[in-house]
C-alpha cells in the first residue's frame, strides 16, 4: 500500500530534507510513479531502522550502508529460498 510523503514523514518522524538525503544515499528506495515518489510501509520501517542505527546506536554512514546492504541480501535470500521451496513442493 502506498502512502504519500506527508504521511511518511509523520509516521517515520524524519524531516523532508532527511528523506531527500536518504533517498540519494539509497537508504530509502521508493518506487517512482508517473507524478510522484511512491513510499510504502516497508519504507517507513526502513526509516525507523536507519534512524535507530544512527541516533540510538551511533552507527556512522558507512556502517549504515553495510548494515542495509546485508539486510537486503538476507531478504533476497529469503525470497529465493521461498521460491525454491515452492518449486520443490510443486515438482
mmCIF file of N, CA and C in Angstrom:
data_model
loop_
_atom_site.group_PDB
_atom_site.id
_atom_site.type_symbol
_atom_site.label_atom_id
_atom_site.label_comp_id
_atom_site.label_asym_id
_atom_site.label_seq_id
_atom_site.Cartn_x
_atom_site.Cartn_y
_atom_site.Cartn_z
ATOM 1 N N UNK A 1 0.843 -1.178 0.000
ATOM 2 C CA UNK A 1 0.000 0.000 0.000
ATOM 3 C C UNK A 1 0.887 1.240 0.000
ATOM 4 N N UNK A 2 0.645 2.132 -0.924
ATOM 5 C CA UNK A 2 1.431 3.359 -0.998
ATOM 6 C C UNK A 2 0.922 4.396 -0.009
ATOM 7 N N UNK A 3 1.859 5.174 0.517
ATOM 8 C CA UNK A 3 1.492 6.289 1.387
ATOM 9 C C UNK A 3 2.140 7.543 0.820
ATOM 10 N N UNK A 4 1.520 8.665 1.031
ATOM 11 C CA UNK A 4 2.095 9.897 0.487
ATOM 12 C C UNK A 4 3.243 10.388 1.368
ATOM 13 N N UNK A 5 3.999 11.321 0.841
ATOM 14 C CA UNK A 5 5.207 11.795 1.510
ATOM 15 C C UNK A 5 4.892 12.383 2.875
ATOM 16 N N UNK A 6 3.824 13.156 2.985
ATOM 17 C CA UNK A 6 3.484 13.776 4.271
ATOM 18 C C UNK A 6 3.180 12.727 5.330
ATOM 19 N N UNK A 7 2.429 11.691 4.956
ATOM 20 C CA UNK A 7 2.152 10.601 5.899
ATOM 21 C C UNK A 7 3.441 9.866 6.267
ATOM 22 N N UNK A 8 4.302 9.660 5.275
ATOM 23 C CA UNK A 8 5.580 9.006 5.538
ATOM 24 C C UNK A 8 6.386 9.801 6.554
ATOM 25 N N UNK A 9 6.491 11.107 6.335
ATOM 26 C CA UNK A 9 7.260 11.955 7.242
ATOM 27 C C UNK A 9 6.670 11.926 8.641
ATOM 28 N N UNK A 10 5.359 11.951 8.720
ATOM 29 C CA UNK A 10 4.691 11.911 10.013
ATOM 30 C C UNK A 10 4.938 10.585 10.725
ATOM 31 N N UNK A 11 4.806 9.485 9.989
ATOM 32 C CA UNK A 11 4.971 8.156 10.586
ATOM 33 C C UNK A 11 6.418 7.874 10.967
ATOM 34 N N UNK A 12 7.346 8.303 10.130
ATOM 35 C CA UNK A 12 8.756 7.972 10.364
ATOM 36 C C UNK A 12 9.441 8.934 11.328
ATOM 37 N N UNK A 13 8.893 10.128 11.463
ATOM 38 C CA UNK A 13 9.482 11.108 12.362
ATOM 39 C C UNK A 13 10.723 11.792 11.818
ATOM 40 N N UNK A 14 10.923 11.723 10.507
ATOM 41 C CA UNK A 14 12.068 12.411 9.916
ATOM 42 C C UNK A 14 11.604 13.628 9.133
ATOM 43 N N UNK A 15 12.558 14.510 8.828
ATOM 44 C CA UNK A 15 12.248 15.726 8.071
ATOM 45 C C UNK A 15 12.361 15.452 6.574
ATOM 46 N N UNK A 16 11.735 16.281 5.790
ATOM 47 C CA UNK A 16 11.761 16.145 4.335
ATOM 48 C C UNK A 16 13.203 16.155 3.810
ATOM 49 N N UNK A 17 14.036 17.034 4.370
ATOM 50 C CA UNK A 17 15.428 17.121 3.933
ATOM 51 C C UNK A 17 16.166 15.815 4.205
ATOM 52 N N UNK A 18 15.876 15.213 5.339
ATOM 53 C CA UNK A 18 16.495 13.938 5.698
ATOM 54 C C UNK A 18 16.050 12.864 4.721
ATOM 55 N N UNK A 19 14.768 12.841 4.386
ATOM 56 C CA UNK A 19 14.263 11.866 3.419
ATOM 57 C C UNK A 19 14.982 12.026 2.094
ATOM 58 N N UNK A 20 15.165 13.255 1.651
ATOM 59 C CA UNK A 20 15.852 13.507 0.382
ATOM 60 C C UNK A 20 17.268 12.937 0.413
ATOM 61 N N UNK A 21 17.978 13.181 1.497
ATOM 62 C CA UNK A 21 19.350 12.667 1.630
ATOM 63 C C UNK A 21 19.345 11.142 1.646
ATOM 64 N N UNK A 22 18.433 10.549 2.393
ATOM 65 C CA UNK A 22 18.385 9.089 2.486
ATOM 66 C C UNK A 22 18.028 8.452 1.157
ATOM 67 N N UNK A 23 17.190 9.107 0.367
ATOM 68 C CA UNK A 23 16.877 8.600 -0.971
ATOM 69 C C UNK A 23 18.117 8.702 -1.852
ATOM 70 N N UNK A 24 18.847 9.817 -1.762
ATOM 71 C CA UNK A 24 20.077 9.977 -2.544
ATOM 72 C C UNK A 24 21.106 8.914 -2.184
ATOM 73 N N UNK A 25 21.163 8.520 -0.919
ATOM 74 C CA UNK A 25 22.112 7.502 -0.457
ATOM 75 C C UNK A 25 21.589 6.087 -0.714
ATOM 76 N N UNK A 26 20.358 5.981 -1.204
ATOM 77 C CA UNK A 26 19.686 4.700 -1.467
ATOM 78 C C UNK A 26 19.411 3.929 -0.185
ATOM 79 N N UNK A 27 19.283 4.642 0.929
ATOM 80 C CA UNK A 27 18.879 4.006 2.176
ATOM 81 C C UNK A 27 17.372 3.781 2.164
ATOM 82 N N UNK A 28 16.655 4.660 1.522
ATOM 83 C CA UNK A 28 15.223 4.507 1.261
ATOM 84 C C UNK A 28 15.104 4.470 -0.258
ATOM 85 N N UNK A 29 14.451 3.445 -0.790
ATOM 86 C CA UNK A 29 14.380 3.294 -2.242
ATOM 87 C C UNK A 29 12.931 3.178 -2.700
ATOM 88 N N UNK A 30 12.235 4.302 -2.713
ATOM 89 C CA UNK A 30 10.835 4.264 -3.124
ATOM 90 C C UNK A 30 10.712 4.035 -4.629
ATOM 91 N N UNK A 31 9.553 3.548 -5.008
ATOM 92 C CA UNK A 31 9.244 3.458 -6.432
ATOM 93 C C UNK A 31 8.941 4.866 -6.922
ATOM 94 N N UNK A 32 9.214 5.118 -8.169
ATOM 95 C CA UNK A 32 8.925 6.429 -8.740
ATOM 96 C C UNK A 32 7.766 6.277 -9.708
ATOM 97 N N UNK A 33 6.614 6.827 -9.315
ATOM 98 C CA UNK A 33 5.439 6.791 -10.150
ATOM 99 C C UNK A 33 5.510 7.854 -11.229
ATOM 100 N N UNK A 34 4.455 7.972 -11.951
ATOM 101 C CA UNK A 34 4.395 8.932 -13.051
ATOM 102 C C UNK A 34 4.521 10.353 -12.533
ATOM 103 N N UNK A 35 3.859 10.656 -11.422
ATOM 104 C CA UNK A 35 3.840 12.031 -10.934
ATOM 105 C C UNK A 35 4.506 12.234 -9.589
ATOM 106 N N UNK A 36 4.867 11.150 -8.891
ATOM 107 C CA UNK A 36 5.407 11.339 -7.549
ATOM 108 C C UNK A 36 6.226 10.128 -7.102
ATOM 109 N N UNK A 37 6.870 10.294 -5.976
ATOM 110 C CA UNK A 37 7.590 9.210 -5.319
ATOM 111 C C UNK A 37 6.564 8.372 -4.572
ATOM 112 N N UNK A 38 6.663 7.048 -4.704
ATOM 113 C CA UNK A 38 5.707 6.157 -4.058
ATOM 114 C C UNK A 38 6.383 5.443 -2.893
ATOM 115 N N UNK A 39 5.961 5.786 -1.685
ATOM 116 C CA UNK A 39 6.507 5.200 -0.457
ATOM 117 C C UNK A 39 5.527 4.189 0.112
ATOM 118 N N UNK A 40 6.073 3.214 0.857
ATOM 119 C CA UNK A 40 5.239 2.168 1.449
ATOM 120 C C UNK A 40 5.562 2.021 2.928
ATOM 121 N N UNK A 41 4.827 1.140 3.581
ATOM 122 C CA UNK A 41 5.093 0.833 4.982
ATOM 123 C C UNK A 41 6.483 0.228 5.160
ATOM 124 N N UNK A 42 6.956 -0.481 4.159
ATOM 125 C CA UNK A 42 8.311 -1.031 4.216
ATOM 126 C C UNK A 42 9.330 0.107 4.293
ATOM 127 N N UNK A 43 9.096 1.166 3.532
ATOM 128 C CA UNK A 43 9.985 2.323 3.585
ATOM 129 C C UNK A 43 9.955 2.979 4.962
ATOM 130 N N UNK A 44 8.780 3.017 5.585
ATOM 131 C CA UNK A 44 8.672 3.572 6.942
ATOM 132 C C UNK A 44 9.496 2.721 7.909
ATOM 133 N N UNK A 45 9.371 1.402 7.806
ATOM 134 C CA UNK A 45 10.134 0.513 8.679
ATOM 135 C C UNK A 45 11.633 0.694 8.464
ATOM 136 N N UNK A 46 12.029 0.868 7.224
ATOM 137 C CA UNK A 46 13.444 1.072 6.913
ATOM 138 C C UNK A 46 13.928 2.407 7.485
ATOM 139 N N UNK A 47 13.084 3.429 7.434
ATOM 140 C CA UNK A 47 13.445 4.723 8.018
ATOM 141 C C UNK A 47 13.645 4.590 9.523
ATOM 142 N N UNK A 48 12.773 3.832 10.182
ATOM 143 C CA UNK A 48 12.950 3.576 11.623
ATOM 144 C C UNK A 48 14.299 2.910 11.878
ATOM 145 N N UNK A 49 14.637 1.920 11.057
ATOM 146 C CA UNK A 49 15.895 1.212 11.227
ATOM 147 C C UNK A 49 17.087 2.157 11.058
ATOM 148 N N UNK A 50 17.064 2.959 9.996
ATOM 149 C CA UNK A 50 18.167 3.898 9.762
ATOM 150 C C UNK A 50 18.284 4.881 10.920
ATOM 151 N N UNK A 51 17.147 5.389 11.363
ATOM 152 C CA UNK A 51 17.154 6.336 12.486
ATOM 153 C C UNK A 51 17.694 5.681 13.751
ATOM 154 N N UNK A 52 17.271 4.445 14.022
ATOM 155 C CA UNK A 52 17.761 3.731 15.199
ATOM 156 C C UNK A 52 19.263 3.463 15.103
ATOM 157 N N UNK A 53 19.717 3.031 13.940
ATOM 158 C CA UNK A 53 21.141 2.775 13.759
ATOM 159 C C UNK A 53 21.957 4.042 13.990
ATOM 160 N N UNK A 54 21.483 5.124 13.429
ATOM 161 C CA UNK A 54 22.213 6.386 13.509
ATOM 162 C C UNK A 54 22.104 7.028 14.886
ATOM 163 N N UNK A 55 20.892 7.261 15.325
ATOM 164 C CA UNK A 55 20.669 8.034 16.547
ATOM 165 C C UNK A 55 20.889 7.222 17.820
ATOM 166 N N UNK A 56 20.293 6.052 17.887
ATOM 167 C CA UNK A 56 20.348 5.261 19.120
ATOM 168 C C UNK A 56 21.651 4.484 19.281
ATOM 169 N N UNK A 57 22.161 3.961 18.164
ATOM 170 C CA UNK A 57 23.352 3.115 18.249
ATOM 171 C C UNK A 57 24.629 3.825 17.825
ATOM 172 N N UNK A 58 24.509 4.999 17.242
ATOM 173 C CA UNK A 58 25.684 5.770 16.857
ATOM 174 C C UNK A 58 26.455 5.201 15.675
ATOM 175 N N UNK A 59 25.791 4.433 14.828
ATOM 176 C CA UNK A 59 26.446 3.856 13.659
ATOM 177 C C UNK A 59 26.699 4.973 12.645
ATOM 178 N N UNK A 60 27.899 5.005 12.065
ATOM 179 C CA UNK A 60 28.214 6.040 11.078
ATOM 180 C C UNK A 60 27.620 5.674 9.715
ATOM 181 N N UNK A 61 27.745 6.588 8.753
ATOM 182 C CA UNK A 61 27.114 6.391 7.445
ATOM 183 C C UNK A 61 27.619 5.136 6.742
ATOM 184 N N UNK A 62 28.909 4.878 6.807
ATOM 185 C CA UNK A 62 29.461 3.678 6.173
ATOM 186 C C UNK A 62 28.894 2.420 6.819
ATOM 187 N N UNK A 63 28.742 2.451 8.123
ATOM 188 C CA UNK A 63 28.162 1.314 8.834
ATOM 189 C C UNK A 63 26.711 1.085 8.457
ATOM 190 N N UNK A 64 25.972 2.178 8.285
ATOM 191 C CA UNK A 64 24.581 2.058 7.861
ATOM 192 C C UNK A 64 24.517 1.459 6.465
ATOM 193 N N UNK A 65 25.409 1.906 5.561
ATOM 194 C CA UNK A 65 25.455 1.326 4.213
ATOM 195 C C UNK A 65 25.651 -0.183 4.278
ATOM 196 N N UNK A 66 26.606 -0.615 5.088
ATOM 197 C CA UNK A 66 26.908 -2.048 5.213
ATOM 198 C C UNK A 66 25.711 -2.792 5.807
ATOM 199 N N UNK A 67 25.144 -2.270 6.874
ATOM 200 C CA UNK A 67 24.014 -2.935 7.535
ATOM 201 C C UNK A 67 22.831 -3.086 6.580
ATOM 202 N N UNK A 68 22.509 -2.028 5.848
ATOM 203 C CA UNK A 68 21.380 -2.100 4.918
ATOM 204 C C UNK A 68 21.671 -3.054 3.765
ATOM 205 N N UNK A 69 22.903 -3.052 3.284
ATOM 206 C CA UNK A 69 23.279 -3.975 2.211
ATOM 207 C C UNK A 69 23.119 -5.422 2.668
ATOM 208 N N UNK A 70 23.608 -5.722 3.866
ATOM 209 C CA UNK A 70 23.474 -7.080 4.399
ATOM 210 C C UNK A 70 22.017 -7.457 4.616
ATOM 211 N N UNK A 71 21.240 -6.537 5.127
ATOM 212 C CA UNK A 71 19.812 -6.791 5.329
ATOM 213 C C UNK A 71 19.116 -7.077 3.995
ATOM 214 N N UNK A 72 19.450 -6.305 2.966
ATOM 215 C CA UNK A 72 18.866 -6.536 1.641
ATOM 216 C C UNK A 72 19.261 -7.908 1.101
ATOM 217 N N UNK A 73 20.511 -8.320 1.337
ATOM 218 C CA UNK A 73 20.939 -9.643 0.910
ATOM 219 C C UNK A 73 20.157 -10.739 1.626
ATOM 220 N N UNK A 74 19.952 -10.577 2.907
ATOM 221 C CA UNK A 74 19.190 -11.564 3.680
ATOM 222 C C UNK A 74 17.773 -11.681 3.136
ATOM 223 N N UNK A 75 17.128 -10.560 2.882
ATOM 224 C CA UNK A 75 15.758 -10.602 2.348
ATOM 225 C C UNK A 75 15.725 -11.232 0.958
ATOM 226 N N UNK A 76 16.738 -10.954 0.150
ATOM 227 C CA UNK A 76 16.819 -11.582 -1.165
ATOM 228 C C UNK A 76 16.965 -13.090 -1.066
ATOM 229 N N UNK A 77 17.797 -13.534 -0.142
ATOM 230 C CA UNK A 77 17.965 -14.973 0.071
ATOM 231 C C UNK A 77 16.682 -15.620 0.578
ATOM 232 N N UNK A 78 15.968 -14.920 1.455
ATOM 233 C CA UNK A 78 14.697 -15.465 1.959
ATOM 234 C C UNK A 78 13.698 -15.637 0.825
ATOM 235 N N UNK A 79 13.632 -14.648 -0.078
ATOM 236 C CA UNK A 79 12.725 -14.756 -1.229
ATOM 237 C C UNK A 79 13.122 -15.932 -2.121
ATOM 238 N N UNK A 80 14.427 -16.072 -2.365
ATOM 239 C CA UNK A 80 14.916 -17.163 -3.195
ATOM 240 C C UNK A 80 14.603 -18.516 -2.563
ATOM 241 N N UNK A 81 14.827 -18.646 -1.263
ATOM 242 C CA UNK A 81 14.523 -19.908 -0.580
ATOM 243 C C UNK A 81 13.030 -20.225 -0.622
ATOM 244 N N UNK A 82 12.203 -19.211 -0.466
ATOM 245 C CA UNK A 82 10.749 -19.429 -0.535
ATOM 246 C C UNK A 82 10.364 -19.905 -1.941
ATOM 247 N N UNK A 83 10.980 -19.305 -2.946
ATOM 248 C CA UNK A 83 10.694 -19.712 -4.326
ATOM 249 C C UNK A 83 11.138 -21.157 -4.567
ATOM 250 N N UNK A 84 12.333 -21.489 -4.104
ATOM 251 C CA UNK A 84 12.827 -22.858 -4.253
ATOM 252 C C UNK A 84 11.965 -23.853 -3.511
ATOM 253 N N UNK A 85 11.530 -23.478 -2.306
ATOM 254 C CA UNK A 85 10.659 -24.364 -1.524
ATOM 255 C C UNK A 85 9.362 -24.615 -2.283
ATOM 256 N N UNK A 86 8.814 -23.570 -2.898
ATOM 257 C CA UNK A 86 7.594 -23.726 -3.686
ATOM 258 C C UNK A 86 7.792 -24.624 -4.887
ATOM 259 N N UNK A 87 8.932 -24.494 -5.545
ATOM 260 C CA UNK A 87 9.221 -25.338 -6.701
ATOM 261 C C UNK A 87 9.407 -26.783 -6.299
ATOM 262 N N UNK A 88 10.042 -27.007 -5.162
ATOM 263 C CA UNK A 88 10.266 -28.369 -4.678
ATOM 264 C C UNK A 88 8.935 -29.019 -4.309
ATOM 265 N N UNK A 89 8.085 -28.286 -3.623
ATOM 266 C CA UNK A 89 6.776 -28.818 -3.222
ATOM 267 C C UNK A 89 5.891 -29.072 -4.435
ATOM 268 N N UNK A 90 5.980 -28.196 -5.418
ATOM 269 C CA UNK A 90 5.145 -28.306 -6.611
ATOM 270 C C UNK A 90 5.677 -29.326 -7.612
ATOM 271 N N UNK A 91 6.940 -29.656 -7.495
ATOM 272 C CA UNK A 91 7.593 -30.507 -8.505
ATOM 273 C C UNK A 91 7.577 -31.916 -8.139
#
